C-alpha atoms as a printed R data frame, in Angstrom:
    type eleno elety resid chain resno      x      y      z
1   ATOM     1    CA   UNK     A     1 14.426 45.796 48.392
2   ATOM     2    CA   UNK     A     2 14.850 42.486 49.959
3   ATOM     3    CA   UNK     A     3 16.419 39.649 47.960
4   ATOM     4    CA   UNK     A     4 17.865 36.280 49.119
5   ATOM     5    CA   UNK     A     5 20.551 34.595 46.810
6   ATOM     6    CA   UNK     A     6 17.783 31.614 45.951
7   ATOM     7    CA   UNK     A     7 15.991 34.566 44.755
8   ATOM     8    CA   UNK     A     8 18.994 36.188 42.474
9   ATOM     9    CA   UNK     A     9 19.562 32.438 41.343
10  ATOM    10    CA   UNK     A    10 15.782 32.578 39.904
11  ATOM    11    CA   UNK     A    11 15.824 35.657 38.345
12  ATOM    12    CA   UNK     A    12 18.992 35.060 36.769
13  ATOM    13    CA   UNK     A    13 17.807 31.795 35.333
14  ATOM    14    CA   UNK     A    14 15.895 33.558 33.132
15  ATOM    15    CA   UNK     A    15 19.110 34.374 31.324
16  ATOM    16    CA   UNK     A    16 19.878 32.811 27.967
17  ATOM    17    CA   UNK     A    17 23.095 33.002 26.098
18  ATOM    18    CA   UNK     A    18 23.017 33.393 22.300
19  ATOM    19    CA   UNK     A    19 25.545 32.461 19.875
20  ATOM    20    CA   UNK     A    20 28.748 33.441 19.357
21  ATOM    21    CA   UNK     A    21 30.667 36.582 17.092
22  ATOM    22    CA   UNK     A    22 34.172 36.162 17.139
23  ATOM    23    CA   UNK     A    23 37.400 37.991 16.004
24  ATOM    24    CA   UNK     A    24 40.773 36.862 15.514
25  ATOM    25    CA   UNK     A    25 41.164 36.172 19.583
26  ATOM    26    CA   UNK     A    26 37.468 37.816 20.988
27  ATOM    27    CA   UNK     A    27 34.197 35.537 21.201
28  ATOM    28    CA   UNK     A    28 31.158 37.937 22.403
29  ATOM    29    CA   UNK     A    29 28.162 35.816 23.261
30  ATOM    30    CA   UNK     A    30 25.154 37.861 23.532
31  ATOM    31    CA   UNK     A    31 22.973 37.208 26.627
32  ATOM    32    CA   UNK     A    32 19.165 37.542 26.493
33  ATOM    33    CA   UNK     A    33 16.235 37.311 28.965
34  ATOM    34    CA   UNK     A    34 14.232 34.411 28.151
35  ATOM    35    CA   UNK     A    35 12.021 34.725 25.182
36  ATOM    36    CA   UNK     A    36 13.601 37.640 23.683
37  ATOM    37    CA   UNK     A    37 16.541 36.521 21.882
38  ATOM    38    CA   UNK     A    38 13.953 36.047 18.424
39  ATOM    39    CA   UNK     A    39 11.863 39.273 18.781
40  ATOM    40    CA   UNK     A    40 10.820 39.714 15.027
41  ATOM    41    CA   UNK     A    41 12.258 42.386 13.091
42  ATOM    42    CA   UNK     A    42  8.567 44.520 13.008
43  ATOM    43    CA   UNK     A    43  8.664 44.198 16.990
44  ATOM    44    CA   UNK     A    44 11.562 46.267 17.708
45  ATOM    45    CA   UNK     A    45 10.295 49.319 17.454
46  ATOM    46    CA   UNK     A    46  8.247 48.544 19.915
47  ATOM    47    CA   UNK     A    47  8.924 50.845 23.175
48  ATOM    48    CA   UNK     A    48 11.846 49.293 25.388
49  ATOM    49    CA   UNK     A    49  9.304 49.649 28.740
50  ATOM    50    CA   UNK     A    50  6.682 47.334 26.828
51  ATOM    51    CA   UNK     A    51  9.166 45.054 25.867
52  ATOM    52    CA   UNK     A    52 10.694 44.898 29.996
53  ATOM    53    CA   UNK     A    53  7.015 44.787 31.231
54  ATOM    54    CA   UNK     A    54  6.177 41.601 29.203
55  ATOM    55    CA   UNK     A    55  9.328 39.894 30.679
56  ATOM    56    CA   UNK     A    56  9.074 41.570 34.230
57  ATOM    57    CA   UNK     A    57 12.044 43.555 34.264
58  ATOM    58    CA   UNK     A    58 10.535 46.897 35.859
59  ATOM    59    CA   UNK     A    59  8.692 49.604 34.090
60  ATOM    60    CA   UNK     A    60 10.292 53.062 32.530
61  ATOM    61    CA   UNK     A    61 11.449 55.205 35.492
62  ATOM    62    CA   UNK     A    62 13.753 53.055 37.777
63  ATOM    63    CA   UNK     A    63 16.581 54.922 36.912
64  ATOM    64    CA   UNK     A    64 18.594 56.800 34.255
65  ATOM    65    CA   UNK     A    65 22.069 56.399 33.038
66  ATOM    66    CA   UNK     A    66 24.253 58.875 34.616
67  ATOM    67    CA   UNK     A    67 25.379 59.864 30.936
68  ATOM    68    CA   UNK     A    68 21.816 60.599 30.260
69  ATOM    69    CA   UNK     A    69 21.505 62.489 33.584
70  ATOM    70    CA   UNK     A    70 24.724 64.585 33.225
71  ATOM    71    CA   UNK     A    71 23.279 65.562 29.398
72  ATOM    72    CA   UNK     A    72 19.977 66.564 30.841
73  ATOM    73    CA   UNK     A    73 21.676 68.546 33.896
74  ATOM    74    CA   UNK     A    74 20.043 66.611 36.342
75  ATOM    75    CA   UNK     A    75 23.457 65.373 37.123
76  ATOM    76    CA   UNK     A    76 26.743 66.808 38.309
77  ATOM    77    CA   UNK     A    77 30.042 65.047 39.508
78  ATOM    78    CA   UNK     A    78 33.185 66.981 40.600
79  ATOM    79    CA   UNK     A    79 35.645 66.815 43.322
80  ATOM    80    CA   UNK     A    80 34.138 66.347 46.814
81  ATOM    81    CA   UNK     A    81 36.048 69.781 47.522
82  ATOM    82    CA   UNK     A    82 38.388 72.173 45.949
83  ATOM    83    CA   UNK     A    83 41.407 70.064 47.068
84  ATOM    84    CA   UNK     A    84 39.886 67.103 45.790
85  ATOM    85    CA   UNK     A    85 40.357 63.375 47.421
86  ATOM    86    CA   UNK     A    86 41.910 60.688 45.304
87  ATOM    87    CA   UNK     A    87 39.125 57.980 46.438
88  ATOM    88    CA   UNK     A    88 36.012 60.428 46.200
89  ATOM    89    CA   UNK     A    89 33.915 61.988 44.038
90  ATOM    90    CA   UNK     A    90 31.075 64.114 44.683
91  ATOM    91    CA   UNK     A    91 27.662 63.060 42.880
92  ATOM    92    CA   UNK     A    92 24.787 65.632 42.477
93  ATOM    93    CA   UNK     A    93 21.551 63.886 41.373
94  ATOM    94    CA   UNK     A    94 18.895 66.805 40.889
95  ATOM    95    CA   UNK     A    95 16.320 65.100 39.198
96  ATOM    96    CA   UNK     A    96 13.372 62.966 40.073
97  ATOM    97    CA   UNK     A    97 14.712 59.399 39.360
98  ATOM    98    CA   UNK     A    98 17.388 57.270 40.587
99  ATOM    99    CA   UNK     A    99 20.813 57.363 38.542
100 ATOM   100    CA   UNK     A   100 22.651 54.568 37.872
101 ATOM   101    CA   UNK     A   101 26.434 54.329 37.941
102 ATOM   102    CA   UNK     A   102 28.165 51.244 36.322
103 ATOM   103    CA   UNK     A   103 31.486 49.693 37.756
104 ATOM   104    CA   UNK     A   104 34.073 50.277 35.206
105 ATOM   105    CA   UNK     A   105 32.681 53.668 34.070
106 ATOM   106    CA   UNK     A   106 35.960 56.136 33.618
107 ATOM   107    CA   UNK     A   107 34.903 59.774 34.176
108 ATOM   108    CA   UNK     A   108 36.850 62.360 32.380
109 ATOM   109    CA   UNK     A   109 37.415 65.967 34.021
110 ATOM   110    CA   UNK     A   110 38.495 67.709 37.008
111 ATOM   111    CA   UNK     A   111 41.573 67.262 38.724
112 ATOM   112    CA   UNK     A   112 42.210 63.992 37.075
113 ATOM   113    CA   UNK     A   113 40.123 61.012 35.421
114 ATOM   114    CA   UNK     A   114 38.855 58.499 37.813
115 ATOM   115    CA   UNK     A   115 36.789 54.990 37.283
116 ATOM   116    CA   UNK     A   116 34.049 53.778 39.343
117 ATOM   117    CA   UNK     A   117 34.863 51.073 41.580
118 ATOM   118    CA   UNK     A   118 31.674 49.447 42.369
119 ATOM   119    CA   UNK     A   119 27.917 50.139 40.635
120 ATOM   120    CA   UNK     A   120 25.614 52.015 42.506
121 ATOM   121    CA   UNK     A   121 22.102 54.145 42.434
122 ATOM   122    CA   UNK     A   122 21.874 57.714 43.782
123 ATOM   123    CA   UNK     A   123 18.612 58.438 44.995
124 ATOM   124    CA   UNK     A   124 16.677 61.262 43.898
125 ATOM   125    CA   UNK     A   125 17.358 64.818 44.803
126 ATOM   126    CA   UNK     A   126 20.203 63.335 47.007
127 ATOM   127    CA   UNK     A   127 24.288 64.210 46.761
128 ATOM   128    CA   UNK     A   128 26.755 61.082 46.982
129 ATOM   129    CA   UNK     A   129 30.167 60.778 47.843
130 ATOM   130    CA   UNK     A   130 31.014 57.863 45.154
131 ATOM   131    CA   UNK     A   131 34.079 55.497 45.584
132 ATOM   132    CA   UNK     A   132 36.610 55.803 42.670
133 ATOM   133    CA   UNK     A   133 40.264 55.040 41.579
134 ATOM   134    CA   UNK     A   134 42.748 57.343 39.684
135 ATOM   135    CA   UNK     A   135 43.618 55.751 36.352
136 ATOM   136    CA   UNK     A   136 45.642 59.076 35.488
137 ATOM   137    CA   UNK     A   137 48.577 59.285 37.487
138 ATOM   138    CA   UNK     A   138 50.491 62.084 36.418
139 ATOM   139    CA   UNK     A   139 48.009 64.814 36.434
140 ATOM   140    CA   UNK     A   140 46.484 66.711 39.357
141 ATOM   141    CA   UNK     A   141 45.183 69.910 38.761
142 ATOM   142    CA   UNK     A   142 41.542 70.996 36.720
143 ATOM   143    CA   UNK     A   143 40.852 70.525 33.038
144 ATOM   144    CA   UNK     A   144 37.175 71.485 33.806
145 ATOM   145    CA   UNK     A   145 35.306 71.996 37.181
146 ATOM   146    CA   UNK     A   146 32.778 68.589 36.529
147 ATOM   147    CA   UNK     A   147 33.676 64.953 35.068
148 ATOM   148    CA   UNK     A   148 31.724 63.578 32.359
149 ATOM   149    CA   UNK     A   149 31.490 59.653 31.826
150 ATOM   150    CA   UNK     A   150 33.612 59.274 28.214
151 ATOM   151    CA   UNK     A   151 34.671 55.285 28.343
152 ATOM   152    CA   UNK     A   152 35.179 52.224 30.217
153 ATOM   153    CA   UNK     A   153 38.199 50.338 31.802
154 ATOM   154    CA   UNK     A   154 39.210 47.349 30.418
155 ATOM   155    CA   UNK     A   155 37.985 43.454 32.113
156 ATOM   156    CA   UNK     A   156 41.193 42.808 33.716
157 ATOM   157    CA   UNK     A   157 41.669 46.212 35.478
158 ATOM   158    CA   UNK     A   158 37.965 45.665 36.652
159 ATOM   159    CA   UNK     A   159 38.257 42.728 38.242
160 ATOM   160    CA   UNK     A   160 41.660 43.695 39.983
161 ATOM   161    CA   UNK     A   161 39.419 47.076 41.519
162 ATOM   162    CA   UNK     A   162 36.294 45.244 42.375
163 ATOM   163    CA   UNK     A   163 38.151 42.867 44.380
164 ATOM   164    CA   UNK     A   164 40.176 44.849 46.400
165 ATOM   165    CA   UNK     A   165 37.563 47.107 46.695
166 ATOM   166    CA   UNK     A   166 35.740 44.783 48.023
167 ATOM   167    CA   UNK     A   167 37.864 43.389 50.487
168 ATOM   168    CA   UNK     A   168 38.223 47.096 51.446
169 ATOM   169    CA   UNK     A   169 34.569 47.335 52.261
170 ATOM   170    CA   UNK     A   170 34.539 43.924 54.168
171 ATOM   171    CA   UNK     A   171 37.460 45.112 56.820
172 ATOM   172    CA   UNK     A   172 37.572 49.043 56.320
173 ATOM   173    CA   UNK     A   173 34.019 49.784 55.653
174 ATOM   174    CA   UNK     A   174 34.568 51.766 52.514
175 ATOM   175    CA   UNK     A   175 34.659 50.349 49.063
176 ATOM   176    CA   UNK     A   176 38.170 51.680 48.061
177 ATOM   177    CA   UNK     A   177 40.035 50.242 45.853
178 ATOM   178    CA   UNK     A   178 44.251 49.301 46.037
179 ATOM   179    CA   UNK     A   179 45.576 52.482 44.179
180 ATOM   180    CA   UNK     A   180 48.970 51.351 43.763
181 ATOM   181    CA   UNK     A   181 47.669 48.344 42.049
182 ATOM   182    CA   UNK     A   182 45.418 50.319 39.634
183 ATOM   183    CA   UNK     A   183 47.991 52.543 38.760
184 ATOM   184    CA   UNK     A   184 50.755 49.811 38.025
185 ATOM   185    CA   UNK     A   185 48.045 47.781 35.808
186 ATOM   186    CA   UNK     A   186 47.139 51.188 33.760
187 ATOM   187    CA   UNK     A   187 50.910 51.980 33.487
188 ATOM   188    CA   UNK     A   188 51.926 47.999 32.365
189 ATOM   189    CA   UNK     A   189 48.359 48.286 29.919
190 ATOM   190    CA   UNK     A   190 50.028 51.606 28.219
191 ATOM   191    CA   UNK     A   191 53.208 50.376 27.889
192 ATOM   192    CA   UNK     A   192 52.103 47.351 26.320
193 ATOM   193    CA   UNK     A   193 50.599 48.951 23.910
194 ATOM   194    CA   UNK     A   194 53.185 51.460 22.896
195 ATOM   195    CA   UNK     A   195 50.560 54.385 23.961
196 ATOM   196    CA   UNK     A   196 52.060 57.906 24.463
197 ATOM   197    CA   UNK     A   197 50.378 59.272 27.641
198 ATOM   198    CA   UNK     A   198 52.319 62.030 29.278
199 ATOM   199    CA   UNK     A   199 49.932 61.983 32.193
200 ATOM   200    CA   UNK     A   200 50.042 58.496 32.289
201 ATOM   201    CA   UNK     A   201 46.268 58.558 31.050
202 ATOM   202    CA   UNK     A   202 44.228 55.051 30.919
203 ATOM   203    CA   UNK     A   203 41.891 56.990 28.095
204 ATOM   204    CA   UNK     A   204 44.934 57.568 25.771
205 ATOM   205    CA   UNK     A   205 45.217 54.255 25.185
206 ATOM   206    CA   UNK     A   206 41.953 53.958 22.841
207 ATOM   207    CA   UNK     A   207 43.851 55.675 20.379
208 ATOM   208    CA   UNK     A   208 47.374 53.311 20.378
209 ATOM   209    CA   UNK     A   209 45.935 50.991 17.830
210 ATOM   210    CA   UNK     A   210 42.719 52.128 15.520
211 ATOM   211    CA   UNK     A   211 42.741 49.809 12.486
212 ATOM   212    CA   UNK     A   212 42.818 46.656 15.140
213 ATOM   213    CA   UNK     A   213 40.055 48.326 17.334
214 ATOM   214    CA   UNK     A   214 37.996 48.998 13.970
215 ATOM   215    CA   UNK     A   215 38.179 45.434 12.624
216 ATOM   216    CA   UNK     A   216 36.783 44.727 16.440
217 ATOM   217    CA   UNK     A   217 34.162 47.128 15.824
218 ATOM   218    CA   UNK     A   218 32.697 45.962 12.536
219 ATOM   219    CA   UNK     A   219 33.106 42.211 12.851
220 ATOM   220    CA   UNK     A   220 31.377 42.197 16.489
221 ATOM   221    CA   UNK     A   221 27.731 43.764 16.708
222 ATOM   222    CA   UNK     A   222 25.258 43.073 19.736
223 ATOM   223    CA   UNK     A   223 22.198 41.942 18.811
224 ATOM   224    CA   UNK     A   224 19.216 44.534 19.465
225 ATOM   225    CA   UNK     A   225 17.380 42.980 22.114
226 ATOM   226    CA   UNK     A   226 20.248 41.411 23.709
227 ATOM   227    CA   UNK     A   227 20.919 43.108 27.474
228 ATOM   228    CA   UNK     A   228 24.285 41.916 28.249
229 ATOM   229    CA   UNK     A   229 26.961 39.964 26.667
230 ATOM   230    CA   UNK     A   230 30.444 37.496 28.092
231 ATOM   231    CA   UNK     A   231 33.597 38.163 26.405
232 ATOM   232    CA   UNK     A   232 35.997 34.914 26.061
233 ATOM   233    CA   UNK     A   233 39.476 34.861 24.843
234 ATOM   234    CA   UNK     A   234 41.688 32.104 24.186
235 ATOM   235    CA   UNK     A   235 38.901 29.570 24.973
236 ATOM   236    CA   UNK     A   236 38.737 31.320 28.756
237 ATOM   237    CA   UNK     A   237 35.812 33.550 29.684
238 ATOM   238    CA   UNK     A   238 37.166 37.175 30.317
239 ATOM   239    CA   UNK     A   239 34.375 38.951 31.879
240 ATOM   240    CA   UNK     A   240 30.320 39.422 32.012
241 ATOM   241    CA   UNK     A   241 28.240 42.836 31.506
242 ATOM   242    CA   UNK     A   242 24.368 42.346 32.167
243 ATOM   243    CA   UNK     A   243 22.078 44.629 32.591
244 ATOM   244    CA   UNK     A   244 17.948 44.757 33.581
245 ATOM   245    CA   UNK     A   245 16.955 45.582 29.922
246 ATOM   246    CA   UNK     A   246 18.224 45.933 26.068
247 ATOM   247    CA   UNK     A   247 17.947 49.427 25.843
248 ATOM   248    CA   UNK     A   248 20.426 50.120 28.835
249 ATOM   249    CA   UNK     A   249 23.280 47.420 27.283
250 ATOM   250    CA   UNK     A   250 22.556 49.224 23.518
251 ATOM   251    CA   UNK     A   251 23.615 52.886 25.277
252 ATOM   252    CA   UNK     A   252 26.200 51.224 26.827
253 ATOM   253    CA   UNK     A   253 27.755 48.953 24.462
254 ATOM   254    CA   UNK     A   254 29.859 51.054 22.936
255 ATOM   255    CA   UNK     A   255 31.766 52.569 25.446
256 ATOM   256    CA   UNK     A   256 31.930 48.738 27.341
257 ATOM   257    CA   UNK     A   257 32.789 46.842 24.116
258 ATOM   258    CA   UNK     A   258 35.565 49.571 23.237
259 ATOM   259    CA   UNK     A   259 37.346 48.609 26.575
260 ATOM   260    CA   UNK     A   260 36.948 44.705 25.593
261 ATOM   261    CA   UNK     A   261 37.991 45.032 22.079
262 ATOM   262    CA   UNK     A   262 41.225 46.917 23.645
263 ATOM   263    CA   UNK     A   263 42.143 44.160 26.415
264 ATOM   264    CA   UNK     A   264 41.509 41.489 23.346
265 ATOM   265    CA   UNK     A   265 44.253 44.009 21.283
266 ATOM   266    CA   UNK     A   266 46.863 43.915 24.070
267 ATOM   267    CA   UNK     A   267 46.530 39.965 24.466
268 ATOM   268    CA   UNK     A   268 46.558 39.944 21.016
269 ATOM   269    CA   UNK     A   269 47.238 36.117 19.341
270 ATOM   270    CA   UNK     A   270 44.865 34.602 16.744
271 ATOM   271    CA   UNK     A   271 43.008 31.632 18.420
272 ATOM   272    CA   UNK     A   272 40.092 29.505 17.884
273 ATOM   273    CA   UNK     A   273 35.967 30.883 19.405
274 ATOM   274    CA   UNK     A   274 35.509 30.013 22.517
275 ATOM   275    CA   UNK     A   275 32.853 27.139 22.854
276 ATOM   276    CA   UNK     A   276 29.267 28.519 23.957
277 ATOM   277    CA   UNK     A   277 29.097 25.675 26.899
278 ATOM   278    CA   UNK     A   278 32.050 27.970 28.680
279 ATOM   279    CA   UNK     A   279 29.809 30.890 28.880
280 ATOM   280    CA   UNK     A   280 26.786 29.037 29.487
281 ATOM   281    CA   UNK     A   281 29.047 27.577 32.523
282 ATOM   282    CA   UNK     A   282 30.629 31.028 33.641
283 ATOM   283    CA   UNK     A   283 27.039 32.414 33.861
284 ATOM   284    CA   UNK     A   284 25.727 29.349 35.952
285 ATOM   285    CA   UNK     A   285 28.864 29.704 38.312
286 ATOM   286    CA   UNK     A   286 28.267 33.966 39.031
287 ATOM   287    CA   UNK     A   287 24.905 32.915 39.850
288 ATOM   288    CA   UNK     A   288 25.662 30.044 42.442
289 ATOM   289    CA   UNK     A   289 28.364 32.146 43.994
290 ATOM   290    CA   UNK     A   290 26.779 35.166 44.600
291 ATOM   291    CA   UNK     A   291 26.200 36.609 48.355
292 ATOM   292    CA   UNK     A   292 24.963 39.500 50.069
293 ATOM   293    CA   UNK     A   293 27.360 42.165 50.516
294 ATOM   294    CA   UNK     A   294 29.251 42.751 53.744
295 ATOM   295    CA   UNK     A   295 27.750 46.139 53.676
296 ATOM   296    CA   UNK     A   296 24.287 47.433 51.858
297 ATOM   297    CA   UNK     A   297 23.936 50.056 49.609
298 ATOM   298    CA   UNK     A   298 21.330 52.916 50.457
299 ATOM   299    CA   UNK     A   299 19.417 52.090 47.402
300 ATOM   300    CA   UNK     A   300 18.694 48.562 45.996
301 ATOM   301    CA   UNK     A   301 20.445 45.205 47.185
302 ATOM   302    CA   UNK     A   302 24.009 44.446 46.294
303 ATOM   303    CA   UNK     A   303 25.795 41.034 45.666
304 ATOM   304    CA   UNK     A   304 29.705 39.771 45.754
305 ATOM   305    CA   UNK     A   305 30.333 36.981 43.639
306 ATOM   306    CA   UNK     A   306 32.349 35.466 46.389
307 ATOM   307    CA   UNK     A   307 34.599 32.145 44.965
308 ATOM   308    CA   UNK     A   308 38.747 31.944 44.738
309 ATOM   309    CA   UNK     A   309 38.690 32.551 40.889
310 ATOM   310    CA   UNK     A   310 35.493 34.736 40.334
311 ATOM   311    CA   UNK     A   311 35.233 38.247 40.873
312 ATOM   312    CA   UNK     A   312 32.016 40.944 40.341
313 ATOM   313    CA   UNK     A   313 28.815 42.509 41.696
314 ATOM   314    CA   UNK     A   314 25.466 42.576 41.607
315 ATOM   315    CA   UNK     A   315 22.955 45.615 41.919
316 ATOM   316    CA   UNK     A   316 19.559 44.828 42.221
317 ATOM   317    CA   UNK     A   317 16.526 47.086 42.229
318 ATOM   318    CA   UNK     A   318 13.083 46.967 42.454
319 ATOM   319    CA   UNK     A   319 13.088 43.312 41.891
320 ATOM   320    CA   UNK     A   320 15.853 43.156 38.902
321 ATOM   321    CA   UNK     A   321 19.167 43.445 38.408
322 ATOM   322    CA   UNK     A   322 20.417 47.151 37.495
323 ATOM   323    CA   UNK     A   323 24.360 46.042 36.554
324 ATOM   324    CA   UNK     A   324 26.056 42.840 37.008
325 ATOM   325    CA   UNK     A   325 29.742 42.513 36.236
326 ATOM   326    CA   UNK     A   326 31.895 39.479 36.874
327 ATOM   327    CA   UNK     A   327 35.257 38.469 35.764
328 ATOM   328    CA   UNK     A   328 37.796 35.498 35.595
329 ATOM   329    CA   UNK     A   329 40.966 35.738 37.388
330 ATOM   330    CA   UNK     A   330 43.761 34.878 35.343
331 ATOM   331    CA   UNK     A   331 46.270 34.156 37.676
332 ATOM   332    CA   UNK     A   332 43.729 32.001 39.641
């Protein structure tokens, strides 16, 4: 893959951003590529590959979810040894197609849960060693002998990780993330919601307030052919999740919305929707300020969104974007 950022800022043109849902304090804007934000009701049954070939998006095989690889067993992640490193985690991909690992993921298992620090795509019939961050402090010994991907951390602990992770990359050469910072931001997050966590767990936290997280849940939907969506809160964007095609944001939205809906409960006060012109801005201002990473990936192309109050990445792929996450600082 070769791509210039002229070329990201055309592709990502096609982007449109759809109207509002909000909640109490949340405003989800759905994000569609051009032309499918109106597919009739009869259409959407028709096969997500038909629907990404009319719009150019790539074609059925580019890659598979790593939840959908790990259910197959074409997938295994566990410690990179019996010890186990913090930082690491070893990736198995024994199938035929690429797998695709999302920033922000949290995997479950093993010596202790970890989240992924930056998106990336294991090759075929390769093994890995994937960048990570412990988000469960207290515990270090084995639950299970493989991790499983179970939820996603919330926009604020993202954008703390990609950055430093990023920074890491730029002078150390590996994408690690600053621990101590990670593990002060999941400890703060638990505390401010009153979660009990005796391993100071970033996953026991879904459960400190249901009835709040439910209300979330029913009031905000994502449209079915929408592919990504920008959370704002308090008339501020709060983060951006796009991906190359519907079906990939629908088996993700769950898990990614969950972590959103939680943030939004935390920062709880009632406030007006966010106005759609400050997503349709936040999206214009990833694109101009993304840049070629310091250092490439062995599959695809990646991209920093590189500005003093903008953080995320960008993993394209065969011509299209695979994940792209990007965040607004709040202390910028």
């Amino acid at each position: 893959d070769k791509m210039n950022p002229q070329q990201v800022q055309e592709w990502l043109a096609k982007v449109e951003v759809g109207e509002g849902m909000y909640h109490e304090n949340l405003t989800i804007f759905p994000v569609f590529w051009r032309g499918q934000a109106e597919v009739p009701a009869e259409s959407r049954k028709v096969p997500a590959d038909s629907v990404n070939n009319r719009v150019g998006h790539g074609g059925r095989d580019r890659y598979q979810l790593l939840s959908d690889a790990v259910e197959a067993k074409q997938a295994l992640v566990e410690e990179v040894s019996e010890g186990g490193q913090v930082p690491f985690l070893g990736v198995k991909n024994t199938g035929g197609t690429p797998i695709l690992i999302p920033e922000g993921e949290i995997l479950m298992g093993a010596k202790q849960n970890r989240v992924v620090n930056l998106t990336v795509l294991v090759a075929a019939k390769t093994s890995f060693k994937l960048p990570v961050s412990c988000v469960e402090q207290g515990r270090w010994h084995y639950r299970s002998r493989d991790f499983k991907p179970a939820a996603f951390a919330h926009p604020k602990l993202r954008e703390l990780k990609v950055k430093s992770a990023q920074r890491s990359r730029r002078f150390r050469g590996e994408a690690l993330a600053d621990q101590g910072r990670v593990w002060d931001e999941v400890g703060e997050h638990l505390e401010d919601l009153e979660a009990a966590s005796p391993t100071a767990d970033f996953v026991d936290s879904f459960a400190a307030s249901p009835v709040r997280m439910e209300r979330y849940r029913t009031r905000i939907e994502l449209p079915h052919e929408a592919c990504g969506f920008i959370a704002a809160r308090d008339g501020r964007v709060v983060g951006l999740d796009l991906f190359d095609k519907p079906e990939t944001m629908r088996k993700m939205w769950r898990r990614i919305a969950d972590a959103y809906f939680l943030e939004s409960t935390r920062e709880w006060s009632e406030s007006r929707p966010t106005p759609k012109a400050a997503a349709e801005k936040f999206m214009q201002e990833v694109s101009e300020h993304l840049e070629e990473a310091s250092s490439q990936p062995d599959l695809g192309v990646e991209f920093e969104v590189t500005n003093e109050r903008l953080s995320g990445s960008a993993l394209f792929y065969d011509g299209a974007v695979c994940h792209l996450s990007a965040f607004d600082s709040p202390s910028a």
